[in-house]
PDB file of C-alpha atoms in Angstrom:
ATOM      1  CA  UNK P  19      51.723 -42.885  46.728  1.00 48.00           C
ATOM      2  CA  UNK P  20      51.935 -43.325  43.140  1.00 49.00           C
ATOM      3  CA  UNK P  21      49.305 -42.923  41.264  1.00 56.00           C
ATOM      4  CA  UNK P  22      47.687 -46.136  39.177  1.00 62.00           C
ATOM      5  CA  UNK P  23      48.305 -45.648  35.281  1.00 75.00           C
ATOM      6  CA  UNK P  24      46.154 -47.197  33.019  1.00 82.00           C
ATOM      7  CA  UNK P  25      47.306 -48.750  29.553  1.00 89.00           C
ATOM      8  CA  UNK P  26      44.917 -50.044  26.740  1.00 93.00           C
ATOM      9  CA  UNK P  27      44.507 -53.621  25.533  1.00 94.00           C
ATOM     10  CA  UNK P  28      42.612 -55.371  22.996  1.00 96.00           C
ATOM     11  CA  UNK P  29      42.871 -59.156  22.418  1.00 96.00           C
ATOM     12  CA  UNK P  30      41.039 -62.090  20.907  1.00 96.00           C
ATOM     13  CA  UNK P  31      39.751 -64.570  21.887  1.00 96.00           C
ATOM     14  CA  UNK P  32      39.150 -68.643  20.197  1.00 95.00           C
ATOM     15  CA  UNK P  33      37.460 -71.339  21.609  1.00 89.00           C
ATOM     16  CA  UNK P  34      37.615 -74.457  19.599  1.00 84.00           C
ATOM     17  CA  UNK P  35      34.028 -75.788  17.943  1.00 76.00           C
ATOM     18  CA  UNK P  36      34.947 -78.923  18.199  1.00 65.00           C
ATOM     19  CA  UNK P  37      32.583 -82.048  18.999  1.00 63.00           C
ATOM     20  CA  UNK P  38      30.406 -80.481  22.086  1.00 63.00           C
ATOM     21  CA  UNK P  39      29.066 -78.340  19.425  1.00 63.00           C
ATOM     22  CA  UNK P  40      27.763 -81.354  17.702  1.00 63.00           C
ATOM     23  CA  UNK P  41      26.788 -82.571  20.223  1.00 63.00           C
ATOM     24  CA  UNK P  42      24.722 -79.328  21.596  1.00 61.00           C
ATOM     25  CA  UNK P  43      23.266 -79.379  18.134  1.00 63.00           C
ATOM     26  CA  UNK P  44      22.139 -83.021  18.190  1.00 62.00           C
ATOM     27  CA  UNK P  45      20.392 -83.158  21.248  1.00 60.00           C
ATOM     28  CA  UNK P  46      18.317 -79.757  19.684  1.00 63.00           C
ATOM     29  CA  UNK P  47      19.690 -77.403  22.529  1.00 64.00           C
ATOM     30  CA  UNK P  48      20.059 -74.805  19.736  1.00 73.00           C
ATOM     31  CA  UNK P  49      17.393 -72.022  20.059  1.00 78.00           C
ATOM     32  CA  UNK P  50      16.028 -72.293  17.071  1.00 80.00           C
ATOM     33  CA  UNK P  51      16.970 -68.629  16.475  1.00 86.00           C
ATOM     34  CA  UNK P  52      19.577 -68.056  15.544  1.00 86.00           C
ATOM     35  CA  UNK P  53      20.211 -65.603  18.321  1.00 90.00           C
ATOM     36  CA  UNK P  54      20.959 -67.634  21.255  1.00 88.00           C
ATOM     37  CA  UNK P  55      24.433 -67.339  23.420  1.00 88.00           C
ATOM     38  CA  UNK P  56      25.231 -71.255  22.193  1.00 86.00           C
ATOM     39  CA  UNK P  57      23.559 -70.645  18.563  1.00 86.00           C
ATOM     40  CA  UNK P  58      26.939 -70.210  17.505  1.00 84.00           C
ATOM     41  CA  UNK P  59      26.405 -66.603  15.473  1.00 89.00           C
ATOM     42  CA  UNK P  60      26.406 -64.166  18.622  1.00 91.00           C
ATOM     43  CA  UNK P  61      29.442 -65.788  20.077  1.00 89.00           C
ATOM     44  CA  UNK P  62      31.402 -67.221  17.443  1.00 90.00           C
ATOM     45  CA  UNK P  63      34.765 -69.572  17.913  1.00 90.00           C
ATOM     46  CA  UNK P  64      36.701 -66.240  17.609  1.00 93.00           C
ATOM     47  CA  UNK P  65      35.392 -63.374  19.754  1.00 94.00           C
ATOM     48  CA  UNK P  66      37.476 -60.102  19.957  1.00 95.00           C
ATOM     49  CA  UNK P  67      37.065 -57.592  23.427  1.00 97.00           C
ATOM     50  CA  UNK P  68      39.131 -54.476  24.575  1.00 97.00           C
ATOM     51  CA  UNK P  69      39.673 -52.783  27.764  1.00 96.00           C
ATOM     52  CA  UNK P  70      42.268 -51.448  29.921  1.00 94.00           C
ATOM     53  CA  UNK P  71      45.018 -52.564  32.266  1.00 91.00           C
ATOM     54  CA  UNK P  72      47.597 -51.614  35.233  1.00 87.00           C
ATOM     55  CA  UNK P  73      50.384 -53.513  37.040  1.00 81.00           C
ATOM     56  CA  UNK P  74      47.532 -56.109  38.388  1.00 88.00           C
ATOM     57  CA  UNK P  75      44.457 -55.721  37.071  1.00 93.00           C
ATOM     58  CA  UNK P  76      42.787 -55.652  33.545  1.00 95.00           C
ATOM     59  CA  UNK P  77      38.920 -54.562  32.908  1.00 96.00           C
ATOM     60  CA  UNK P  78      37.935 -55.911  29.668  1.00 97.00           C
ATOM     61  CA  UNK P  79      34.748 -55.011  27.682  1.00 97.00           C
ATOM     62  CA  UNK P  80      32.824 -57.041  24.505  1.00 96.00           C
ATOM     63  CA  UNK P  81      29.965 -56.302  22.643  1.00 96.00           C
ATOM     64  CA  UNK P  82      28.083 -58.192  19.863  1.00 95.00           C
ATOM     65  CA  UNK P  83      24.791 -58.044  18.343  1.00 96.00           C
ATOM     66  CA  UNK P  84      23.091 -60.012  15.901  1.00 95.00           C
ATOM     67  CA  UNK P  85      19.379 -59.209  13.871  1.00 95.00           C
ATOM     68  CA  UNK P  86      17.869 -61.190  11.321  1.00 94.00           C
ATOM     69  CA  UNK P  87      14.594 -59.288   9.774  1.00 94.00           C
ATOM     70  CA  UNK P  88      12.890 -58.872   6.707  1.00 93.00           C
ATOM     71  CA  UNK P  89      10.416 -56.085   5.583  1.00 93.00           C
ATOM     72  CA  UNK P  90       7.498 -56.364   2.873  1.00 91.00           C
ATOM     73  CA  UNK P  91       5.122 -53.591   0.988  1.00 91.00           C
ATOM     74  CA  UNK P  92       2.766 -54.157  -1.413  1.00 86.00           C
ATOM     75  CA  UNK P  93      -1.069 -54.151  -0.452  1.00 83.00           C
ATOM     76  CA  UNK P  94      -0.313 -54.365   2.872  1.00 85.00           C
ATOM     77  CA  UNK P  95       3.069 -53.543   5.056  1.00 91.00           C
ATOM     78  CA  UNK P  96       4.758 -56.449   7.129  1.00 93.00           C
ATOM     79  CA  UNK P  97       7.855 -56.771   9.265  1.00 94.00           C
ATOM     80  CA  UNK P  98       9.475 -59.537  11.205  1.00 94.00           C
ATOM     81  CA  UNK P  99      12.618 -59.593  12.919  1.00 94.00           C
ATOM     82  CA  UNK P 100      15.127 -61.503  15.473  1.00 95.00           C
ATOM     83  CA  UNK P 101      18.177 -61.080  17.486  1.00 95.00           C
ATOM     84  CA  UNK P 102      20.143 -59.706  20.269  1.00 96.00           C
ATOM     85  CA  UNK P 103      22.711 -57.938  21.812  1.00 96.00           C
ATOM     86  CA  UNK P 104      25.364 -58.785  23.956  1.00 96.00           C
ATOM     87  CA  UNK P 105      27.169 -56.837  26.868  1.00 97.00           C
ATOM     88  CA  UNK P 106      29.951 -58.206  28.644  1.00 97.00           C
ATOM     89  CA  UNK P 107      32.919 -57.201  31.312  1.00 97.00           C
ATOM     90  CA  UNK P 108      35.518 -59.242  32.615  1.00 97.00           C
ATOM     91  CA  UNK P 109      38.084 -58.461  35.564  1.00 97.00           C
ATOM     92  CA  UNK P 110      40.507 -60.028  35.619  1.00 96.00           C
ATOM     93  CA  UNK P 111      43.554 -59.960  38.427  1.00 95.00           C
ATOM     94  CA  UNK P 112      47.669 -61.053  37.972  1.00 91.00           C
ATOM     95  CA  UNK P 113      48.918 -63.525  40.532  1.00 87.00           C
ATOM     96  CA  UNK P 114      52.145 -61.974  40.150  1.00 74.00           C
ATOM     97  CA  UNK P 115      53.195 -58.477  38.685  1.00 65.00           C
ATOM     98  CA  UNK P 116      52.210 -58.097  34.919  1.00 56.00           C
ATOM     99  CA  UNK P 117      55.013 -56.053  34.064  1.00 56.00           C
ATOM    100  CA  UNK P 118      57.858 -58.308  34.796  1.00 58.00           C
ATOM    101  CA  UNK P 119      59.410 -58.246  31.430  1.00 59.00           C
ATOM    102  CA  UNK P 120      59.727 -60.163  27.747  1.00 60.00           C
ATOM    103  CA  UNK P 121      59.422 -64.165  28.584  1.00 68.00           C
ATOM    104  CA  UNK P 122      57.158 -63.812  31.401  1.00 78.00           C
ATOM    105  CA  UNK P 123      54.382 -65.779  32.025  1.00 86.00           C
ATOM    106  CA  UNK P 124      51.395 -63.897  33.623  1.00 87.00           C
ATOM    107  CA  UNK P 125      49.017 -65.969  35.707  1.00 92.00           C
ATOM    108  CA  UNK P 126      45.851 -64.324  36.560  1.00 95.00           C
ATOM    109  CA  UNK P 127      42.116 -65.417  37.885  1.00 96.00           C
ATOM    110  CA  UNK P 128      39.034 -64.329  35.868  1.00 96.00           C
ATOM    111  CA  UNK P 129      35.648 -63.262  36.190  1.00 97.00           C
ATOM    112  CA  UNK P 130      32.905 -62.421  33.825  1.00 96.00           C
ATOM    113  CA  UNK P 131      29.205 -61.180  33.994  1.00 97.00           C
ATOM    114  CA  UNK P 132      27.856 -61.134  30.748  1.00 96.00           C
ATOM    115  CA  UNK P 133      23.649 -60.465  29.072  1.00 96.00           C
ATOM    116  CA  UNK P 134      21.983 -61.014  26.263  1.00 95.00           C
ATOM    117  CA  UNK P 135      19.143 -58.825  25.036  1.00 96.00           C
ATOM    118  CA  UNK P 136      16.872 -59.986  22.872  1.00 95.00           C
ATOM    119  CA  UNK P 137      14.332 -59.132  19.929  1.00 94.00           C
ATOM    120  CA  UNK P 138      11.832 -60.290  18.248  1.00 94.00           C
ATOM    121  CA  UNK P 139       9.029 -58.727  16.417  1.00 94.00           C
ATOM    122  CA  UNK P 140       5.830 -59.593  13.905  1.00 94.00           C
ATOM    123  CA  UNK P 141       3.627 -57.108  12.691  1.00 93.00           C
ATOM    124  CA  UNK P 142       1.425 -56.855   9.588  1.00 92.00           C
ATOM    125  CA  UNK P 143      -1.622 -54.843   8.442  1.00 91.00           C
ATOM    126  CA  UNK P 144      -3.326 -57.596   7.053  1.00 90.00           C
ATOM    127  CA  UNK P 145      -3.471 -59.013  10.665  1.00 90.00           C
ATOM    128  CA  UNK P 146      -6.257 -58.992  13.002  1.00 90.00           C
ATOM    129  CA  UNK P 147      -6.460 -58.108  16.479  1.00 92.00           C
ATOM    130  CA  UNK P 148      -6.181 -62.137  16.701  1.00 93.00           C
ATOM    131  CA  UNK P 149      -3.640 -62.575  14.377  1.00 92.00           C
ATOM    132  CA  UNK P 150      -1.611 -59.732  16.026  1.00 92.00           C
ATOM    133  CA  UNK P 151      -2.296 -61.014  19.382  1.00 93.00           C
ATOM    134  CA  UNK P 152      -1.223 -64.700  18.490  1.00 93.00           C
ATOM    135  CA  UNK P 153       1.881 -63.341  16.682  1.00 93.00           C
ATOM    136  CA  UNK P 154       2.692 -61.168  19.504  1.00 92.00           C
ATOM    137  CA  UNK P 155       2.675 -64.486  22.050  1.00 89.00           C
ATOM    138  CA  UNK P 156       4.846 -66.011  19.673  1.00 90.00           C
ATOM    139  CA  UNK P 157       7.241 -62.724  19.601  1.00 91.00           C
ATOM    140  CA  UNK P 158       7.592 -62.742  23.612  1.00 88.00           C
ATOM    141  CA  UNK P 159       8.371 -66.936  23.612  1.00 86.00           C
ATOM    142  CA  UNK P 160      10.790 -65.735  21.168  1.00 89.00           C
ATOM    143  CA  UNK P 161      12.778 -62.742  23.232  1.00 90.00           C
ATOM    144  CA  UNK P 162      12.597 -65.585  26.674  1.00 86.00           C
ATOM    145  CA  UNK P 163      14.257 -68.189  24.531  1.00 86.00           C
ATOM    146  CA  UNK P 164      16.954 -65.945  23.179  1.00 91.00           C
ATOM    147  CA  UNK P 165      17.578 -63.328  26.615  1.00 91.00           C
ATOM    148  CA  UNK P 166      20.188 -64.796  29.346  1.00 92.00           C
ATOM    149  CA  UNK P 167      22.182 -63.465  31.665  1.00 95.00           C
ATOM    150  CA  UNK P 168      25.476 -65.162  32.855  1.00 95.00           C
ATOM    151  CA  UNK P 169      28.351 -65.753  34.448  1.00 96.00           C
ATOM    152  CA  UNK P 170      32.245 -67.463  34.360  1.00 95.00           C
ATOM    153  CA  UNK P 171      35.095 -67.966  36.821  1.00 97.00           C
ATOM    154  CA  UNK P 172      38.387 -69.318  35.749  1.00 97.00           C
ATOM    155  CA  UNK P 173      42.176 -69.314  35.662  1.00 96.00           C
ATOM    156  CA  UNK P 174      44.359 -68.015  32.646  1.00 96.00           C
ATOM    157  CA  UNK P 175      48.156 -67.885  31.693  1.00 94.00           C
ATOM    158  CA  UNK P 176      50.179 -65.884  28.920  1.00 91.00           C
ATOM    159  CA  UNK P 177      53.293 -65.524  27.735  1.00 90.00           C
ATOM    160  CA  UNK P 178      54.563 -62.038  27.479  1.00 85.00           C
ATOM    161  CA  UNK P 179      55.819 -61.814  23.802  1.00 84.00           C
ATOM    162  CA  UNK P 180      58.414 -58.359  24.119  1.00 72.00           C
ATOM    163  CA  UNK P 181      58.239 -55.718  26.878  1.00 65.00           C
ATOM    164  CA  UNK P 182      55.270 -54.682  29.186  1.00 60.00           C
ATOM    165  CA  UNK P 183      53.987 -53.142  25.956  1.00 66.00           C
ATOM    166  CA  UNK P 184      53.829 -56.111  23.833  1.00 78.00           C
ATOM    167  CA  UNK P 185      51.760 -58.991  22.322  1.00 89.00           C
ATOM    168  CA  UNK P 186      50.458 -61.966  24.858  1.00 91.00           C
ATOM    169  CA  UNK P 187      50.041 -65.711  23.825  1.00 94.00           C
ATOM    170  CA  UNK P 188      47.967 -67.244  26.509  1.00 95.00           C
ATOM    171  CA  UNK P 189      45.573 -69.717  27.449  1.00 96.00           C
ATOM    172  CA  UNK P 190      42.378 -69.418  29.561  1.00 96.00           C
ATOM    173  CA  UNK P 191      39.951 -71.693  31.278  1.00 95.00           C
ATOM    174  CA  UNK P 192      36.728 -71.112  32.622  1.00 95.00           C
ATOM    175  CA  UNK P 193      33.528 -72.449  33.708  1.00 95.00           C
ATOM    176  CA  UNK P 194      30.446 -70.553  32.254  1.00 93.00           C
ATOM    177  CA  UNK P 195      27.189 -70.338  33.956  1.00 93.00           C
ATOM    178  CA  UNK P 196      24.270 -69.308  31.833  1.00 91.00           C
ATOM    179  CA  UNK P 197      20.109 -68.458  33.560  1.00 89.00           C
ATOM    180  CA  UNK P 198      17.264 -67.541  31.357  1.00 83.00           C
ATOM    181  CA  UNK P 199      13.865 -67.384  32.211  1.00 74.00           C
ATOM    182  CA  UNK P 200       9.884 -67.677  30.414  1.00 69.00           C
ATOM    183  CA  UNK P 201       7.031 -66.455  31.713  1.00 62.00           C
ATOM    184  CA  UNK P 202       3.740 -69.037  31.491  1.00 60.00           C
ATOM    185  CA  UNK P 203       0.477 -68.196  32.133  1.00 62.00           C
ATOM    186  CA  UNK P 204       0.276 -69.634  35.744  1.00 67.00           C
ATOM    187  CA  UNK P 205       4.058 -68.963  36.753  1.00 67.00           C
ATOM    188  CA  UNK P 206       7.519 -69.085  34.838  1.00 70.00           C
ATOM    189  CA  UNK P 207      10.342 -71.359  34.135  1.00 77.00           C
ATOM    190  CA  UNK P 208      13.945 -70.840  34.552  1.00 80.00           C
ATOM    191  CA  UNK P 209      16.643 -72.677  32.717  1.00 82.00           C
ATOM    192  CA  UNK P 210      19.881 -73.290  34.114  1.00 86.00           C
ATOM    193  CA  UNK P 211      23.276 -73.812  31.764  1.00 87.00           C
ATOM    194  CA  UNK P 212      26.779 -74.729  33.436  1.00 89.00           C
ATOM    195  CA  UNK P 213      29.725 -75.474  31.135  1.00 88.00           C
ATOM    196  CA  UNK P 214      33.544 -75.661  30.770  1.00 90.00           C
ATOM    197  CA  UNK P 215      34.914 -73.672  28.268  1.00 90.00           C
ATOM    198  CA  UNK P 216      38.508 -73.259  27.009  1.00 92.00           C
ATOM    199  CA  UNK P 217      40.037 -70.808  24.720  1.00 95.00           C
ATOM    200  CA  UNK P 218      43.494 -69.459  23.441  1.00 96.00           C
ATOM    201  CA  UNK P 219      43.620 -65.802  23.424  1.00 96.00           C
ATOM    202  CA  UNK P 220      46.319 -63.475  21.599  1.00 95.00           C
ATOM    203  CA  UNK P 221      46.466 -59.609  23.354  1.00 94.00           C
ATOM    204  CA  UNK P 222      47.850 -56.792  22.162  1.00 93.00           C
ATOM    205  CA  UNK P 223      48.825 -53.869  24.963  1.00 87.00           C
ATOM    206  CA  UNK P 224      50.263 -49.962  25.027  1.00 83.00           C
TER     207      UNK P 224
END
């Protein structure tokens, strides 16, 4: 049997802005963040991942994170601060063999899990127990807006640029699903996000 080699790739990523942002803005479906996985800062149009591949199969990992936060000290010490982090893998498997040479175009199905963890913090030692309690509400609404996990499925194609070891040009589509989820006093809502998304994507193996 001969034993599966793995390679390393890293590639980018670009989805197009274009007028569903506006849109998505518009109707105030923005977070109001900053930090949100459609805020446009945590996942910008250009989003850059690395992972490895074999003859079939490619895992490929991304990270991002984004914080906002200011500090203040004079008679009394106060911090706030916003953000998140995001942790994604994709899988991805070749319809037919990936290594068949420069010219080829690799077809290959998709699948992501992806979560966003969020932050958000207010604290002060001018506050009271009140005011620390009130701002701490407001902290939690804050990190239920902004955390999500999610999910895509899709279909890509590139075109091998060179050998096996070589630069791809491809295109990739996908439909996203995204879940997050508040807690209220007397139960909890959970928000529900399904989208198209379509991006060009430039790799780069050894």
């Amino acid at each position: 049997m001969t034993p599966v080699i793995w390679h390393l790739l890293v590639g980018g990523a670009f989805i197009p802005t274009g007028i569903g942002a506006l849109a998505w803005e518009q109707d105030n479906q923005l977070s109001g963040t900053l930090s949100g996985e459609y805020d446009g800062i945590l996942q910008p149009p250009l989003t850059c991942y690395a992972g490895w591949y074999d003859e079939r199969n490619v895992i490929a990992l991304d990270f991002a994170m984004v914080r906002f936060s200011s500090a203040t000290y004079s008679d009394s010490t106060s911090f706030t601060g916003v953000g998140a982090a995001r942790l994604g893998v994709d899988y991805r498997r070749y319809l037919p063999p990936a290594d068949a040479g420069p010219g080829h175009i690799d077809m290959y199905g998709d699948a992501g899990l992806y979560g966003v963890l969020p932050m958000a913090a207010d604290t002060s030692d001018a506050y009271t127990q009140e005011d620390q309690a009130s701002a701490d509400e407001t902290s939690s609404e804050l990190r239920a807006r902004i955390g999500a996990v999610g999910a895509r499925l899709g279909l890509g194609a590139g075109y091998r640029i060179g050998g096996p070891a070589s630069a791809t040009l491809g295109v990739r589509g996908t439909l996203a699903l995204t879940r997050s989820q508040s807690l209220l006093e007397t139960g909890y809502t959970i928000g529900l996000i399904v989208v198209p998304e379509g991006a060009l994507t430039l790799e780069f193996r050894r």
